[in-house]
Short mmCIF file of C-alpha atoms in Angstrom, two decimals:
data_model
loop_
_atom_site.label_atom_id
_atom_site.label_comp_id
_atom_site.label_asym_id
_atom_site.label_seq_id
_atom_site.Cartn_x
_atom_site.Cartn_y
_atom_site.Cartn_z
CA MET A 1 -32.50 -11.45 -217.07
CA SER A 2 -32.43 -14.73 -218.98
CA SER A 3 -35.84 -13.94 -220.44
CA GLU A 4 -34.07 -11.27 -222.48
CA TRP A 5 -31.34 -13.61 -223.68
CA PRO A 6 -31.77 -15.57 -226.91
CA THR A 7 -32.01 -19.38 -226.64
CA VAL A 8 -29.67 -21.17 -229.01
CA GLN A 9 -28.40 -24.67 -229.62
CA LEU A 10 -24.85 -25.61 -228.59
CA SER A 11 -24.11 -26.39 -232.23
CA ASP A 12 -24.85 -22.70 -233.04
CA CYS A 13 -21.79 -21.61 -231.03
CA ALA A 14 -19.37 -24.56 -231.15
CA GLU A 15 -17.91 -27.32 -233.30
CA PHE A 16 -17.30 -30.90 -232.23
CA GLN A 17 -14.60 -33.49 -232.82
CA GLU A 18 -14.75 -37.01 -231.43
CA GLY A 19 -11.60 -38.69 -230.23
CA TYR A 20 -10.56 -41.74 -232.20
CA VAL A 21 -7.02 -42.48 -231.02
CA ASN A 22 -7.21 -45.92 -229.31
CA PRO A 23 -3.90 -47.71 -229.91
CA SER A 24 -3.50 -51.41 -229.01
CA GLN A 25 -2.58 -51.90 -225.37
CA ARG A 26 -0.47 -54.85 -226.39
CA ASN A 27 2.09 -52.76 -228.22
CA SER A 28 4.37 -51.07 -225.71
CA ASP A 29 5.98 -49.03 -228.51
CA PHE A 30 2.72 -47.05 -228.77
CA PHE A 31 3.03 -45.52 -225.26
CA ASP A 32 5.16 -43.32 -222.98
CA GLY A 33 6.02 -40.76 -225.64
CA PRO A 34 5.60 -36.96 -225.95
CA ILE A 35 1.98 -36.86 -226.98
CA LYS A 36 -0.63 -36.33 -224.27
CA TRP A 37 -3.44 -38.90 -224.54
CA LEU A 38 -6.68 -37.52 -223.18
CA ARG A 39 -9.15 -40.03 -221.65
CA ALA A 40 -12.29 -39.59 -219.57
CA VAL A 41 -10.32 -40.22 -216.41
CA ASP A 42 -8.24 -37.09 -217.10
CA LEU A 43 -11.28 -34.77 -217.18
CA ASN A 44 -11.44 -33.08 -213.82
CA ASP A 45 -14.12 -30.36 -214.33
CA SER A 46 -11.30 -27.80 -214.36
CA ILE A 47 -8.08 -27.03 -216.30
CA VAL A 48 -6.40 -30.11 -217.80
CA SER A 49 -2.70 -29.59 -218.20
CA ASP A 50 -1.47 -33.18 -218.15
CA THR A 51 -2.76 -36.66 -218.86
CA THR A 52 -2.21 -39.86 -216.95
CA ARG A 53 -0.85 -41.61 -220.00
CA THR A 54 1.06 -40.45 -223.12
CA LEU A 55 1.57 -41.86 -226.57
CA SER A 56 4.58 -42.21 -228.84
CA GLU A 57 4.46 -40.70 -232.34
CA LYS A 58 3.98 -44.29 -233.57
CA GLY A 59 1.02 -44.85 -231.26
CA PHE A 60 -0.57 -41.59 -232.31
CA ARG A 61 -0.20 -42.34 -236.01
CA SER A 62 -1.73 -45.78 -235.57
CA ALA A 63 -5.12 -44.01 -235.73
CA GLY A 64 -4.44 -43.10 -239.36
CA LYS A 65 -6.61 -40.22 -240.65
CA SER A 66 -8.24 -39.98 -237.20
CA ALA A 67 -4.94 -38.96 -235.63
CA LEU A 68 -5.99 -35.43 -234.73
CA LEU A 69 -4.92 -33.13 -231.88
CA PHE A 70 -7.30 -31.19 -229.72
CA GLU A 71 -6.16 -27.54 -229.43
CA PRO A 72 -5.27 -25.62 -226.24
CA GLY A 73 -8.17 -23.55 -224.99
CA SER A 74 -10.80 -25.95 -226.33
CA LEU A 75 -13.17 -27.94 -224.11
CA ALA A 76 -13.53 -31.72 -223.75
CA ILE A 77 -16.42 -33.80 -222.40
CA SER A 78 -16.65 -37.50 -221.56
CA LYS A 79 -19.14 -39.34 -223.84
CA SER A 80 -19.17 -42.73 -222.05
CA GLY A 81 -18.57 -44.18 -218.62
CA THR A 82 -19.03 -41.20 -216.31
CA ILE A 83 -20.77 -39.06 -218.91
CA GLY A 84 -20.48 -35.25 -218.73
CA ARG A 85 -17.10 -34.83 -217.03
CA LEU A 86 -15.43 -31.69 -218.40
CA GLY A 87 -12.07 -30.13 -218.93
CA ILE A 88 -10.49 -27.00 -220.42
CA LEU A 89 -7.39 -28.10 -222.27
CA GLU A 90 -4.17 -26.25 -221.56
CA ASP A 91 -2.08 -28.07 -224.17
CA TYR A 92 -2.32 -29.99 -227.41
CA MET A 93 -3.76 -33.49 -226.75
CA CYS A 94 -5.19 -36.38 -228.72
CA GLY A 95 -8.38 -37.96 -227.45
CA ASN A 96 -9.52 -41.49 -227.17
CA ARG A 97 -13.04 -42.68 -228.06
CA ALA A 98 -14.49 -41.72 -224.72
CA VAL A 99 -14.11 -37.94 -225.17
CA ILE A 100 -15.54 -35.25 -227.42
CA ASN A 101 -13.69 -32.03 -228.16
CA ILE A 102 -15.65 -28.79 -228.20
CA ARG A 103 -14.29 -25.79 -230.08
CA VAL A 104 -16.18 -22.62 -229.07
CA ASN A 105 -16.81 -19.78 -231.54
CA HIS A 106 -15.03 -17.05 -229.65
CA SER A 107 -16.75 -14.26 -231.66
CA ILE A 108 -20.04 -14.97 -229.89
CA CYS A 109 -19.19 -17.17 -226.94
CA ASP A 110 -16.84 -17.22 -224.02
CA LYS A 111 -15.33 -20.70 -223.50
CA TYR A 112 -15.55 -20.43 -219.73
CA TYR A 113 -19.21 -19.52 -219.94
CA ILE A 114 -19.91 -22.57 -222.13
CA PHE A 115 -17.90 -24.63 -219.69
CA TYR A 116 -20.11 -23.54 -216.78
CA VAL A 117 -23.29 -24.02 -218.84
CA LEU A 118 -22.32 -27.61 -219.59
CA LYS A 119 -21.36 -28.13 -215.99
CA SER A 120 -24.80 -26.95 -214.86
CA LYS A 121 -26.52 -29.25 -217.35
CA ARG A 122 -24.67 -32.47 -216.25
CA ALA A 123 -27.96 -34.31 -215.44
CA GLU A 124 -29.47 -33.29 -218.76
CA ILE A 125 -26.34 -34.35 -220.66
CA GLU A 126 -26.43 -37.76 -218.91
CA SER A 127 -30.06 -38.22 -219.98
CA LEU A 128 -29.16 -37.51 -223.60
CA ALA A 129 -26.82 -40.54 -223.75
CA THR A 130 -28.23 -43.67 -225.44
CA GLY A 131 -27.25 -47.30 -225.84
CA SER A 132 -28.41 -50.69 -224.53
CA VAL A 133 -25.09 -52.16 -223.38
CA GLN A 134 -23.09 -49.01 -222.73
CA LYS A 135 -24.55 -45.54 -223.02
CA ASN A 136 -22.83 -43.02 -225.22
CA LEU A 137 -23.22 -39.33 -225.85
CA TYR A 138 -23.27 -38.47 -229.55
CA THR A 139 -22.21 -35.11 -230.98
CA SER A 140 -25.45 -34.64 -232.85
CA VAL A 141 -27.42 -34.95 -229.66
CA LEU A 142 -25.02 -32.81 -227.64
CA GLY A 143 -25.19 -30.14 -230.35
CA SER A 144 -29.01 -29.97 -230.09
CA MET A 145 -28.86 -29.02 -226.39
CA GLU A 146 -30.35 -25.57 -225.79
CA LEU A 147 -28.84 -22.78 -223.68
CA ASP A 148 -29.46 -19.11 -222.97
CA LEU A 149 -26.83 -16.92 -224.57
CA PRO A 150 -26.38 -13.44 -223.03
CA PRO A 151 -24.18 -10.77 -224.67
CA LEU A 152 -20.53 -11.74 -224.84
CA GLU A 153 -19.44 -9.25 -222.13
CA THR A 154 -22.09 -10.61 -219.79
CA GLN A 155 -20.89 -14.15 -220.51
CA LYS A 156 -17.31 -13.12 -219.62
CA ALA A 157 -18.50 -11.36 -216.42
CA ILE A 158 -20.39 -14.45 -215.26
CA ALA A 159 -17.50 -16.69 -216.07
CA ARG A 160 -15.07 -14.46 -214.14
CA GLN A 161 -17.21 -14.73 -211.04
CA LEU A 162 -17.24 -18.47 -211.14
CA TRP A 163 -13.67 -18.94 -212.38
CA SER A 164 -12.20 -16.91 -209.50
CA LEU A 165 -13.51 -19.57 -207.15
CA ASP A 166 -12.31 -22.46 -209.33
CA LYS A 167 -8.88 -20.80 -209.57
CA LYS A 168 -8.60 -20.76 -205.80
CA ILE A 169 -9.57 -24.44 -205.75
CA GLN A 170 -6.94 -25.18 -208.38
CA ILE A 171 -4.31 -23.34 -206.35
CA ASN A 172 -5.16 -25.35 -203.24
CA HIS A 173 -4.83 -28.54 -205.32
CA GLN A 174 -1.37 -27.40 -206.54
CA ILE A 175 -0.28 -26.60 -202.94
CA ASN A 176 -1.39 -30.11 -201.88
CA GLN A 177 0.61 -31.62 -204.72
CA THR A 178 3.70 -29.67 -203.53
CA LEU A 179 3.15 -30.85 -199.93
CA GLU A 180 2.98 -34.47 -201.17
CA GLN A 181 6.23 -34.02 -203.18
CA MET A 182 7.98 -32.54 -200.13
CA ALA A 183 7.01 -35.51 -197.96
CA GLN A 184 8.18 -37.92 -200.69
CA ALA A 185 11.46 -36.13 -201.17
CA ILE A 186 12.24 -36.41 -197.43
CA PHE A 187 11.26 -40.11 -197.42
CA LYS A 188 13.48 -40.83 -200.39
CA SER A 189 16.43 -38.96 -198.81
CA TRP A 190 16.14 -40.75 -195.48
CA PHE A 191 14.89 -44.22 -196.31
CA VAL A 192 15.83 -44.92 -199.96
CA ASP A 193 19.10 -43.04 -200.65
CA PHE A 194 20.19 -43.02 -196.97
CA GLU A 195 21.66 -39.55 -197.43
CA PRO A 196 22.10 -38.70 -193.73
CA VAL A 197 23.94 -41.98 -193.15
CA LYS A 198 26.15 -41.55 -196.17
CA ALA A 199 26.93 -37.96 -195.13
CA LYS A 200 28.17 -39.23 -191.73
CA ILE A 201 30.22 -41.99 -193.42
CA ALA A 202 31.87 -39.45 -195.81
CA ALA A 203 32.76 -37.09 -192.95
CA LEU A 204 34.38 -39.90 -190.92
CA GLU A 205 36.26 -41.22 -193.95
CA ALA A 206 37.67 -37.76 -194.53
CA GLY A 207 39.14 -37.87 -191.05
CA GLY A 208 36.43 -35.95 -189.28
CA SER A 209 35.19 -36.49 -185.78
CA GLU A 210 31.82 -37.80 -184.61
CA GLU A 211 30.78 -34.21 -184.21
CA ASP A 212 31.77 -33.50 -187.81
CA ALA A 213 29.72 -36.48 -188.91
CA LEU A 214 26.73 -35.27 -186.98
CA LEU A 215 27.05 -31.81 -188.60
CA ALA A 216 27.35 -33.44 -192.05
CA ALA A 217 24.08 -35.35 -191.45
CA MET A 218 22.38 -32.16 -190.30
CA GLN A 219 23.42 -30.52 -193.54
CA ALA A 220 22.11 -33.46 -195.56
CA ILE A 221 18.77 -33.37 -193.73
CA SER A 222 18.23 -29.56 -193.88
CA GLY A 223 19.89 -28.80 -197.17
CA ASN A 224 21.78 -25.96 -195.51
CA GLY A 225 25.48 -25.36 -195.41
CA GLU A 226 27.66 -24.94 -192.34
CA ALA A 227 27.24 -21.16 -192.26
CA GLU A 228 23.43 -21.43 -192.42
CA LEU A 229 23.47 -23.95 -189.58
CA THR A 230 25.63 -21.68 -187.41
CA ARG A 231 23.13 -18.89 -187.97
CA LEU A 232 20.25 -21.25 -187.17
CA GLN A 233 21.92 -22.24 -183.89
CA SER A 234 22.24 -18.58 -182.95
CA GLU A 235 18.86 -17.31 -184.06
CA GLN A 236 16.64 -20.41 -183.59
CA PRO A 237 18.26 -22.68 -181.04
CA GLU A 238 15.17 -24.89 -180.52
CA GLN A 239 14.94 -25.64 -184.24
CA TYR A 240 18.70 -26.31 -184.30
CA ALA A 241 18.38 -28.73 -181.39
CA GLU A 242 15.52 -30.55 -183.14
CA LEU A 243 17.61 -30.87 -186.28
CA CYS A 244 20.50 -32.21 -184.21
CA ALA A 245 18.17 -34.75 -182.56
CA THR A 246 16.93 -35.97 -185.99
CA ALA A 247 20.54 -36.42 -187.22
CA GLU A 248 21.42 -38.47 -184.15
CA LEU A 249 18.78 -41.02 -185.11
CA PHE A 250 20.83 -42.11 -188.15
CA PRO A 251 23.82 -44.45 -187.84
CA SER A 252 27.28 -43.72 -189.23
CA ALA A 253 27.83 -47.06 -190.99
CA MET A 254 26.27 -49.44 -193.44
CA GLN A 255 25.80 -53.24 -193.19
CA ASP A 256 25.28 -56.07 -195.65
CA SER A 257 21.79 -57.61 -195.92
CA GLU A 258 19.61 -59.61 -198.23
CA LEU A 259 18.51 -56.31 -199.75
CA GLY A 260 22.11 -55.12 -200.23
CA GLU A 261 23.76 -52.49 -198.09
CA ILE A 262 21.44 -50.93 -195.55
CA PRO A 263 22.11 -48.63 -192.55
CA GLU A 264 23.64 -50.33 -189.52
CA GLY A 265 20.98 -51.41 -187.00
CA TRP A 266 18.15 -51.54 -189.55
CA GLU A 267 16.35 -54.79 -190.21
CA SER A 268 15.94 -56.60 -193.54
CA GLY A 269 12.29 -57.61 -193.33
CA THR A 270 8.92 -57.57 -195.02
CA LEU A 271 5.81 -55.40 -195.00
CA SER A 272 4.18 -57.78 -192.54
CA ASP A 273 6.76 -56.71 -189.87
CA ILE A 274 5.32 -53.19 -189.80
CA ALA A 275 1.74 -53.35 -191.22
CA SER A 276 -1.39 -55.46 -191.29
CA PHE A 277 -4.61 -55.47 -193.24
CA SER A 278 -7.46 -53.75 -191.38
CA SER A 279 -10.53 -55.89 -190.79
CA ASN A 280 -13.24 -53.81 -189.14
CA ARG A 281 -16.64 -53.42 -190.83
CA ILE A 282 -19.21 -50.64 -191.08
CA PRO A 283 -22.96 -50.82 -191.80
CA LYS A 284 -24.19 -49.38 -195.08
CA HIS A 285 -26.61 -46.96 -193.43
CA GLU A 286 -23.64 -45.08 -191.90
CA LEU A 287 -22.10 -44.42 -195.33
CA THR A 288 -22.38 -41.38 -197.62
CA LEU A 289 -21.01 -40.75 -201.10
CA GLU A 290 -18.15 -38.85 -199.38
CA THR A 291 -17.25 -41.66 -196.95
CA TYR A 292 -17.56 -44.70 -199.26
CA ILE A 293 -14.36 -45.57 -201.20
CA SER A 294 -14.43 -48.03 -204.03
CA THR A 295 -11.80 -48.66 -206.74
CA GLU A 296 -14.03 -46.52 -209.04
CA ASN A 297 -13.71 -43.32 -207.04
CA MET A 298 -9.98 -43.77 -206.23
CA LEU A 299 -7.98 -41.61 -208.68
CA GLU A 300 -5.12 -42.90 -210.77
CA ASN A 301 -1.49 -41.98 -210.25
CA LYS A 302 -1.71 -41.43 -206.51
CA LYS A 303 -4.14 -38.52 -206.72
CA GLY A 304 -6.38 -39.54 -203.86
CA VAL A 305 -10.17 -39.98 -204.00
CA CYS A 306 -13.30 -38.24 -205.19
CA PRO A 307 -16.97 -38.69 -204.03
CA ALA A 308 -18.53 -42.03 -204.99
CA SER A 309 -21.25 -42.17 -207.59
CA SER A 310 -23.27 -44.78 -205.67
CA LEU A 311 -23.31 -46.79 -202.47
CA PRO A 312 -22.86 -50.57 -202.11
CA SER A 313 -25.85 -52.93 -202.13
CA SER A 314 -24.56 -55.10 -199.27
CA ALA A 315 -25.65 -54.48 -195.70
CA SER A 316 -22.10 -53.80 -194.47
CA VAL A 317 -18.64 -53.31 -195.96
CA PRO A 318 -15.07 -53.21 -194.69
CA GLY A 319 -14.43 -50.04 -192.78
CA PHE A 320 -11.48 -47.67 -192.33
CA GLU A 321 -10.31 -45.10 -189.85
CA PRO A 322 -8.25 -41.90 -190.19
CA GLY A 323 -4.59 -42.72 -190.72
CA GLU A 324 -5.24 -45.94 -192.56
CA ILE A 325 -3.79 -46.37 -196.05
CA LEU A 326 -6.23 -47.43 -198.78
CA ILE A 327 -4.96 -49.03 -202.02
CA SER A 328 -7.00 -50.33 -204.92
CA ASN A 329 -6.27 -54.05 -205.43
CA ILE A 330 -7.65 -54.08 -208.95
CA ARG A 331 -5.14 -53.24 -211.70
CA PRO A 332 -2.31 -52.11 -209.41
CA TYR A 333 -0.61 -50.34 -212.33
CA PHE A 334 -3.15 -47.53 -211.90
CA LYS A 335 -1.40 -46.70 -208.59
CA LYS A 336 -4.48 -45.68 -206.58
CA ILE A 337 -3.58 -44.85 -203.02
CA TRP A 338 -4.99 -42.57 -200.29
CA LEU A 339 -4.08 -41.68 -196.70
CA ALA A 340 -7.49 -41.59 -195.05
CA ASN A 341 -8.33 -38.46 -193.02
CA ILE A 342 -11.88 -39.56 -192.17
CA SER A 343 -13.74 -42.70 -191.13
CA GLY A 344 -15.77 -44.62 -193.68
CA GLY A 345 -16.28 -47.79 -195.66
CA ARG A 346 -14.55 -49.35 -198.61
CA SER A 347 -15.29 -52.00 -201.21
CA PRO A 348 -13.66 -55.40 -200.82
CA ASP A 349 -11.37 -54.54 -203.77
CA VAL A 350 -9.84 -51.71 -201.79
CA LEU A 351 -7.24 -52.83 -199.33
CA GLY A 352 -6.84 -51.12 -195.97
CA PHE A 353 -3.43 -51.01 -194.28
CA SER A 354 -2.78 -50.17 -190.65
CA PRO A 355 0.68 -49.71 -189.05
CA LYS A 356 1.68 -52.14 -186.33
CA HIS A 357 3.46 -49.43 -184.46
CA LYS A 358 1.54 -46.43 -183.16
CA GLY A 359 2.46 -43.13 -184.69
CA THR A 360 4.02 -44.46 -187.90
CA ASN A 361 1.05 -43.93 -190.27
CA GLU A 362 2.85 -41.37 -192.46
CA TYR A 363 5.95 -43.55 -192.71
CA LEU A 364 3.84 -46.46 -193.86
CA PHE A 365 1.91 -44.32 -196.40
CA ASN A 366 5.12 -43.03 -197.96
CA LEU A 367 6.55 -46.53 -198.09
CA LEU A 368 3.54 -47.85 -199.95
CA TYR A 369 3.50 -44.74 -202.14
CA GLN A 370 6.69 -45.86 -203.85
CA ASP A 371 6.48 -47.01 -207.47
CA CYS A 372 8.47 -50.08 -206.58
CA PHE A 373 5.63 -51.22 -204.33
CA PHE A 374 3.03 -51.00 -207.11
CA ASP A 375 5.49 -52.72 -209.46
CA TYR A 376 5.72 -55.54 -206.90
CA MET A 377 1.97 -55.76 -206.65
CA MET A 378 1.76 -56.21 -210.42
CA LEU A 379 4.62 -58.76 -210.43
CA THR A 380 2.85 -60.94 -207.87
CA SER A 381 -0.71 -60.26 -209.06
CA LYS A 382 -3.20 -62.85 -210.26
CA GLY A 383 -5.23 -62.62 -213.47
CA ALA A 384 -4.16 -61.40 -216.88
CA LYS A 385 -7.08 -59.38 -218.15
CA MET A 386 -7.83 -57.72 -214.78
CA PRO A 387 -4.77 -58.17 -212.48
CA ARG A 388 -5.64 -58.40 -208.81
CA GLY A 389 -3.05 -58.08 -206.04
CA ASP A 390 -2.27 -61.23 -204.05
CA LYS A 391 -2.75 -60.29 -200.39
CA LYS A 392 -0.38 -62.94 -199.10
CA ALA A 393 2.36 -61.91 -201.49
CA ILE A 394 1.83 -58.21 -200.73
CA MET A 395 2.75 -58.76 -197.14
CA GLN A 396 6.02 -60.34 -198.30
CA PHE A 397 7.16 -57.08 -199.87
CA ALA A 398 10.77 -56.75 -198.86
CA THR A 399 11.86 -53.58 -197.09
CA ALA A 400 14.69 -52.23 -195.01
CA THR A 401 12.97 -51.39 -191.68
CA PRO A 402 14.48 -48.53 -189.67
CA PRO A 403 14.13 -48.34 -185.84
CA ILE A 404 10.62 -47.51 -184.64
CA ASP A 405 11.81 -44.17 -183.21
CA LEU A 406 12.97 -43.05 -186.65
CA MET A 407 9.73 -44.15 -188.29
CA ARG A 408 7.82 -42.16 -185.68
CA HIS A 409 10.11 -39.15 -186.05
CA PHE A 410 9.54 -39.06 -189.83
CA SER A 411 5.80 -39.38 -189.36
CA GLU A 412 5.75 -36.49 -186.89
CA HIS A 413 8.05 -34.48 -189.19
CA VAL A 414 5.71 -34.65 -192.18
CA LYS A 415 2.37 -34.77 -190.32
CA SER A 416 1.91 -31.00 -190.67
CA PHE A 417 2.11 -31.42 -194.49
CA TYR A 418 -0.91 -33.72 -194.45
CA LEU A 419 -2.84 -31.64 -191.89
CA LEU A 420 -2.38 -28.60 -194.11
CA ALA A 421 -3.40 -30.59 -197.16
CA THR A 422 -6.58 -31.66 -195.38
CA SER A 423 -7.33 -28.05 -194.44
CA GLN A 424 -6.79 -26.92 -198.02
CA HIS A 425 -9.05 -29.69 -199.25
CA ARG A 426 -11.84 -28.66 -196.89
CA GLU A 427 -11.50 -25.04 -197.93
CA SER A 428 -11.80 -26.16 -201.55
CA GLU A 429 -15.02 -28.04 -200.70
CA SER A 430 -16.43 -24.83 -199.18
CA LEU A 431 -15.41 -22.83 -202.21
CA ALA A 432 -17.01 -25.43 -204.48
CA SER A 433 -20.21 -25.20 -202.45
CA VAL A 434 -20.32 -21.46 -202.89
CA ARG A 435 -19.57 -21.80 -206.61
CA ASP A 436 -22.34 -24.42 -207.04
CA SER A 437 -24.87 -22.17 -205.37
CA LEU A 438 -23.92 -19.22 -207.57
CA LEU A 439 -23.86 -21.20 -210.78
CA PRO A 440 -27.62 -21.59 -211.50
CA LYS A 441 -28.42 -18.10 -210.26
CA LEU A 442 -25.86 -16.43 -212.53
CA LEU A 443 -26.76 -18.54 -215.58
CA SER A 444 -30.46 -17.94 -215.15
CA GLY A 445 -30.01 -14.19 -214.58
CA GLU A 446 -31.58 -14.44 -211.14
CA LEU A 447 -28.36 -12.98 -209.80
CA ALA A 448 -27.23 -10.13 -212.00
CA VAL A 449 -23.55 -9.46 -212.53
CA SER A 450 -23.04 -6.10 -210.79
CA ASP A 451 -20.81 -3.31 -211.98
CA ASP A 452 -18.66 -4.01 -208.98
CA GLU A 453 -17.87 -7.72 -209.44
CA ASN A 454 -15.56 -7.71 -206.53
CA GLN A 455 -18.41 -6.69 -204.20
CA LEU A 456 -20.52 -9.62 -205.41
CA MET A 457 -17.64 -11.94 -204.90
CA ALA A 458 -16.99 -10.63 -201.39
CA GLU A 459 -20.61 -11.21 -200.47
CA SER A 460 -20.52 -14.70 -202.00
CA ILE A 461 -17.41 -15.79 -200.13
CA SER A 462 -18.17 -14.22 -196.81
CA PRO A 463 -19.28 -17.52 -195.25
CA LEU A 464 -15.76 -18.82 -195.83
CA GLN A 465 -14.01 -16.33 -193.66
CA GLU A 466 -13.73 -18.85 -190.86
CA VAL A 467 -11.66 -21.24 -193.00
CA ASN A 468 -9.40 -18.63 -194.58
#
């Protein structure tokens, strides 16, 4: 029980290092190098393996004597902005002024145990921050925070219970990233590189027949050779027929256009030909922290959304429906985008896009997901200090538009990826709920770590059987 565990201060079992690496944003030579630059936005309450921005050696050294690297295996916590966000570092990183590095004394403490203690004390940590203009968490105050410290083996056992759940959540996140990459790879092959079209052209130029051209496109689409396709036709004729039907949707020639060469029969147009801004509204009383999307709770670098920290003050806000694409219109270089899978509301600074053609939502999402679209938003944006996308200019984004049937076929082809990603996300939410209910009970000693940890975990996860 916790009554038998000594109470110590965090400074008794850890050392602290504040981040000081804040190179000038005006010097492009300081960025996009090999050094990972840890900021508060990178802290995800889990393992941190990468950062959204990196520094060059020159940018790192611009901090002078403060140019220090945080070590792998250490912890980091945000000290301003959203105070108390945590991360376990998986690599060497330098930190900016919004983060504090925590190096745990491994002879008396388990880093994962300290991680979960800090996670459980988020509200207390936030209350420790001081400042009139912007609140900050100082190392001296953080170090004075008290915690119960059980024997090291008990710490490790508690951490294992909780980490096994977080590990599953992390795996789900990695699966979702892979699914996103798969959808993007197909989109790039079909609509950017025109690989099925070029495969047909190459087959015909080599003296092949229309049938040979179709087979070449099927190989380009599936990534399989002729022998594999022959086996597919024999063993899975329905799948073979579906692949053949997909290949038939692509032409066997290119044509000149304002955009350069594009597949024959495709249109050289603009985003306004296939999409419009959504305009419905939703009353505030129908919103929750999970269904309200603002630019603050959209994640950088196309990583989706997280729950909002607060709700809007206005009586109503713009709404969105499942299948709409939301993009932050503030500082487009952050590349904040999400394919909505729920209904909800959004702040005016979050744009909602709807396809003009039914069943092409996934096509539109992958089109807007391209880096070139965000580059265009920045190029046509207004405002220097805080660039804001120009809605009129956005709709003039030039694009080669394929036939509607092909857009729909692509959307249907990748829809299962997004459905699985949604399922994985909901499972992760259930796992997080179990973890959060276990956390205070394990840390207080109310729930003892049994000799058979697997039995405890099985009992804890049993409500999740329906989603597994």
